[in-house]
Structure formats: structure tokens, C-alpha cells
Amino acid sequence: MGAFPQTIHFIGTNTPRQQEYRLENLEVEGEIPSAVEGTFFRAVPDNAHEPMFENDIALNHDGMISAFSFKGGKVDFAIRYVETERYLAEKEAGRALFGRYRNPFTDDPSVKGKDRTVANTTPVWHGGRLFMTKEDGRGYEVNPHTLETEGRWDYEGKLKSETFTAHPRIDPETGEMFFFGYEAGGLCTLDVAYCIADKDGNLVKEQWFDQPYCSTIHDFVITENYAIFPIFPTLADLDRIKEGGAHWAHHQDLPSYLGIMPRYGDVSEMKWIEGPIGVSCFHEVNAFEEGDTVHVDLCLTDTNAFQFMREAGGIDIPQQEIQGALTRWSVDMTADTLAIEERPLGPPGDLCRVEDAVQGRPYDRAWYLSMNPDAKGPPMLGGPVGANFNALLRINPNTGQLSMMETPPGAAISEPAHVVDPAEGHGGWLLTTIDIPNGPPGAGDPSDYSSELWIVEADAIEKGPVAKIRTGKALRSQVHGTWVSHAKLDASVRKG
Ligand code: V55
Ligand code: FE
């Protein structure tokens, strides 16, 4: 292993680990609930080579697919690189050939025209297949049993979009997957592809529309009747990219928008509603209808949470001064002029989850990560923005009722996954990885920590974990994760 830049993108939980391995029968403290049978897949960026540029960022690092597999109270672990076209080209060369994040003009000439995606953001399960996704390219299918890469996924050649979001939404009743891709027609195009795959994973609809500006559409939401595209003023600029600069720059002076159309309708029915100026959001919690009103709940901040996206826009706001709130945007769809009404729901945070069954429906509980105001010790460095969250929140968005699970001093927490428990009246379980410093928090070597997987009762998070699964390793930060039950794994298209 060579020398890596000593920036937030390579230290703490972003320390390059670069190892593929399997571990069997992990040490368990406590008892694994019988309902937890299946696999927790996690997307983990971990660059396989030293970067071409000193100021490289964690979002640019090769995707690894990692799995905690639960069977009969036994837990196994595995992690492998996603063998993207980019990963294979660099493996063959023995060095990095792709340059800056989403900037093909900084690549080695030998890889001109090759697929640049690192598939490092979200494992997606649909139609009996597992995909690793990143918004700048198409997904890669991965064998859920072996974690071997099967190849790039284009719906048997049917998909026209060059990109596929890391945040599709699956309707719990129809099993359809609603998804989109932006910059669908190429670098810096306004083209957005809006698509539906049926419950068996067949692409049944793809329509294209233009967004008002070329923004990073990281996530979107559905309700029973609508598809909703919230967009925020973090914009791409082809001239800047051609000069070797950043793909994204945040614009503090431009409005956000909500694009709303009937989810089975025609893109010509899209209505764009202007929202607050300068705000940013990467993840929506959920959306639902109440009569003629559409509610969209989002993890909103007053500027972009990524330092490098602020810097490219000339915005000088330190990370710890960013303000935000879990926020509800409501739109009365019968009004003559559609408008957003905004109200805060809860404390700031991100990496929100709801249970699969309430996707696009009224709901009364969500979980997300936040900073514990009373935490002892500084946050663990690392993760996509450079400082990790240290607390898990459960909120009833309708009443604002909150509970919190603290983590050990100086520890980091990753996005949880929800597991259904069929027991009568049981709210299920959450799985979340926790990285705990081995030395004194905030002192010592920031790369020296121990990673555990915690199982927490979803409706009693304040009680802390019922089981801790020790990996004996320092795992690199995940981005998103997904839980796949044994029933689904047994019915998967690919066999072990
Ligand atoms: C995000 C993550 C990405 C990315 C763009 O969390 C946005 C937001 C891990 O990659 O490329
Ligand atoms: Fe995301």
C-alpha cells in the first residue's frame, strides 16, 4: 500500500482498507432475534489504488459490496470489490487511471470512453436481483450469495438512460420499482429519465424530461398517485469540468424546486414548484398524500453538506455551522398556483429510513442519524462529509415525539436497516454498524477502531442494542445499506 493524502477523505473511517475477505461465525454478545434471518448488504467506498489527485474525495472511491449474513443465530461477514469496467481497467494497469470525481477530462487517455462509475452508493434489491448503484452510471448486478459481479445492468438492452439513481423507490403494494437517472443523455445534459420496472424486474416505462437546471438529483419520492422530484441548486457546469474543475458547485442564490407528476402519467404533466433559495438536501424520508395535499419529508440543510461542493461555489461556511432540520414540505394540489408550505419536524440529521411497508404512504415512525448534543468526545472523522454521526434518532413525524440511542464516546454510526418481525404488534429491528475508537476518543490514531454490528429494537432504540456482533476489524465507512430476507434470497435469480 502506498501513501495516501492525509485529508478527511483518507483518514478515520475513510482509511483505505483495500481488503477482500470472508469471516465465519462472528463473535456475538447478547441474543440475535429469531426474525433476523437474511443478509444486510452494505455499500462501502474503498479506493483500490492511490488516487491520481491529492484532493481526491471519498465519493470517488471504488465500490465494495459487503454482507452480514444471518442464519440460525450464526453471523458471517464478507466484502468484495464491485468489478466495474473502471475497477478492472485499473486492476490490470496496477494504478489509478480515472481522475477527479465525475470529471472524465482528468482521466488517463487510455480509458477515454470507458464507464467511470464506481457503483459505491446503494445496494438495491429488486426483481430477485441485487444491484450496486451510483447516480453517475448504470447499476452493476452482483450475485447476492458470492458477491461476484455479474455485470452492468441495462434491462436486457432496454434502458436508454446512461445513469441510474442510487435511490429508487419500491411500492410496497405493487412491487414496482420507480426510478430515474439524471444526466441521462450524457455529461451536463438536462435530461432526466423517469422509469418504472414491474415487480419481476422488467422495464415497462421510460420517459425523459428536462430539469430546470443541471442539478444533482440524489433521491426522489413517490406517493400512491405521484412521482416527486425535489431538486436543489447544486449545479454542474461543462466549461468548469472541461477545465479540470469540480462537477458540482452549490449556488446559495438560486431556488430549489419540487417537480410533481402523476406517477403513471406522462412527463408533460410535470409541474415545477419553486421552493426556498439556497437550501440543499440529499435524502428524502418519505412522501404521502393526505386528501388533496402531498407531504414530502426531507433532511434539509441551509447549504450543501459537502465542503467541496460549497467551496466550488465560493461559499465559506464551516461544516459545524451548517443549519438544518428534518422538514415537511406540503403542497395543496387543488390550489390555482401550487406552492410549498414548509414546517420543521425534528432535529437536523441525515441517512433516514422508513420501513418498506410505508413507502409512499402515511407513516408514524422514521429513523435517522444525528449528532448527540451531549456526546462525550469529538465525532469520529470519516464518512462522505468527513465527520461521522454519533446518534440514532427515532421520530414520529406527526407528533415530533423523539427518542435517541447514544453511541460510545468518539464512536461513529452508519445508516440503519429495518428488519420486520412477524410477532404480533412487534415493530421490528434495526441493524447498524458502529465504529468504536480503541484508544481515547479524539486522541490516538484515528484509523484505530473496532467495528461492530448492533441489533436494536426499532421501537425502543433508547435501550441500546440487544446484540452486538464483533467483526474484530476496522471497517471502512458504508454509505447506504439494504436488508434482504432469507425468503427473498432463496427466490433470487442468481444461485450461490
Ligand atoms: C452522495 C453520495 C455519493 C455520490 C453523490 O450521499 C452523493 C450523497 C457515495 O457517492 O456520488
Ligand atoms: Fe444517498
mmCIF file with all atom_site columns, C-alpha atoms in Angstrom, residues 20-21 31 45 66 111 122 149 161 230 248 270 276 300 322 324 337 339 357 375 385 388 400 407 426-427 459 463:
data_model
loop_
_atom_site.group_PDB
_atom_site.id
_atom_site.type_symbol
_atom_site.label_atom_id
_atom_site.label_alt_id
_atom_site.label_comp_id
_atom_site.label_asym_id
_atom_site.label_entity_id
_atom_site.label_seq_id
_atom_site.pdbx_PDB_ins_code
_atom_site.Cartn_x
_atom_site.Cartn_y
_atom_site.Cartn_z
_atom_site.occupancy
_atom_site.B_iso_or_equiv
_atom_site.pdbx_formal_charge
_atom_site.auth_seq_id
_atom_site.auth_comp_id
_atom_site.auth_asym_id
_atom_site.auth_atom_id
_atom_site.pdbx_PDB_model_num
ATOM 1  C CA . GLU A 1 20  ? -11.486 -8.605  0.222   1.00 0.00 ? 20  GLU A CA 1
ATOM 2  C CA . TYR A 1 21  ? -12.217 -11.366 2.725   1.00 0.00 ? 21  TYR A CA 1
ATOM 3  C CA . GLU A 1 31  ? -29.010 -12.657 21.552  1.00 0.00 ? 31  GLU A CA 1
ATOM 4  C CA . PRO A 1 45  ? -16.324 3.040   -0.957  1.00 0.00 ? 45  PRO A CA 1
ATOM 5  C CA . SER A 1 66  ? -20.221 -6.062  1.994   1.00 0.00 ? 66  SER A CA 1
ATOM 6  C CA . VAL A 1 111 ? -9.512  4.947   -20.602 1.00 0.00 ? 111 VAL A CA 1
ATOM 7  C CA . THR A 1 122 ? -26.529 1.810   -2.507  1.00 0.00 ? 122 THR A CA 1
ATOM 8  C CA . THR A 1 149 ? -20.043 -9.051  -10.074 1.00 0.00 ? 149 THR A CA 1
ATOM 9  C CA . SER A 1 161 ? -30.673 6.291   -19.755 1.00 0.00 ? 161 SER A CA 1
ATOM 10 C CA . PRO A 1 230 ? -37.119 17.611  -5.262  1.00 0.00 ? 230 PRO A CA 1
ATOM 11 C CA . TRP A 1 248 ? -20.728 20.301  -8.661  1.00 0.00 ? 248 TRP A CA 1
ATOM 12 C CA . MET A 1 270 ? -44.882 17.627  -14.666 1.00 0.00 ? 270 MET A CA 1
ATOM 13 C CA . PRO A 1 276 ? -36.710 28.078  -0.795  1.00 0.00 ? 276 PRO A CA 1
ATOM 14 C CA . LEU A 1 300 ? -32.939 19.737  4.702   1.00 0.00 ? 300 LEU A CA 1
ATOM 15 C CA . ILE A 1 322 ? -24.485 24.292  8.764   1.00 0.00 ? 322 ILE A CA 1
ATOM 16 C CA . GLY A 1 324 ? -30.890 22.269  9.127   1.00 0.00 ? 324 GLY A CA 1
ATOM 17 C CA . THR A 1 337 ? -50.949 28.235  -8.109  1.00 0.00 ? 337 THR A CA 1
ATOM 18 C CA . ALA A 1 339 ? -46.907 26.417  -3.585  1.00 0.00 ? 339 ALA A CA 1
ATOM 19 C CA . ALA A 1 357 ? -44.326 -1.213  4.064   1.00 0.00 ? 357 ALA A CA 1
ATOM 20 C CA . ALA A 1 375 ? -21.865 13.471  23.320  1.00 0.00 ? 375 ALA A CA 1
ATOM 21 C CA . VAL A 1 385 ? -18.636 14.518  4.523   1.00 0.00 ? 385 VAL A CA 1
ATOM 22 C CA . ASN A 1 388 ? -19.470 10.852  11.252  1.00 0.00 ? 388 ASN A CA 1
ATOM 23 C CA . GLY A 1 400 ? -42.496 15.241  16.811  1.00 0.00 ? 400 GLY A CA 1
ATOM 24 C CA . THR A 1 407 ? -23.111 5.505   20.953  1.00 0.00 ? 407 THR A CA 1
ATOM 25 C CA . HIS A 1 426 ? -43.716 -6.031  17.181  1.00 0.00 ? 426 HIS A CA 1
ATOM 26 C CA . GLY A 1 427 ? -42.104 -3.034  15.446  1.00 0.00 ? 427 GLY A CA 1
ATOM 27 C CA . ASP A 1 459 ? -39.405 0.989   18.803  1.00 0.00 ? 459 ASP A CA 1
ATOM 28 C CA . LYS A 1 463 ? -32.498 0.907   25.382  1.00 0.00 ? 463 LYS A CA 1
#
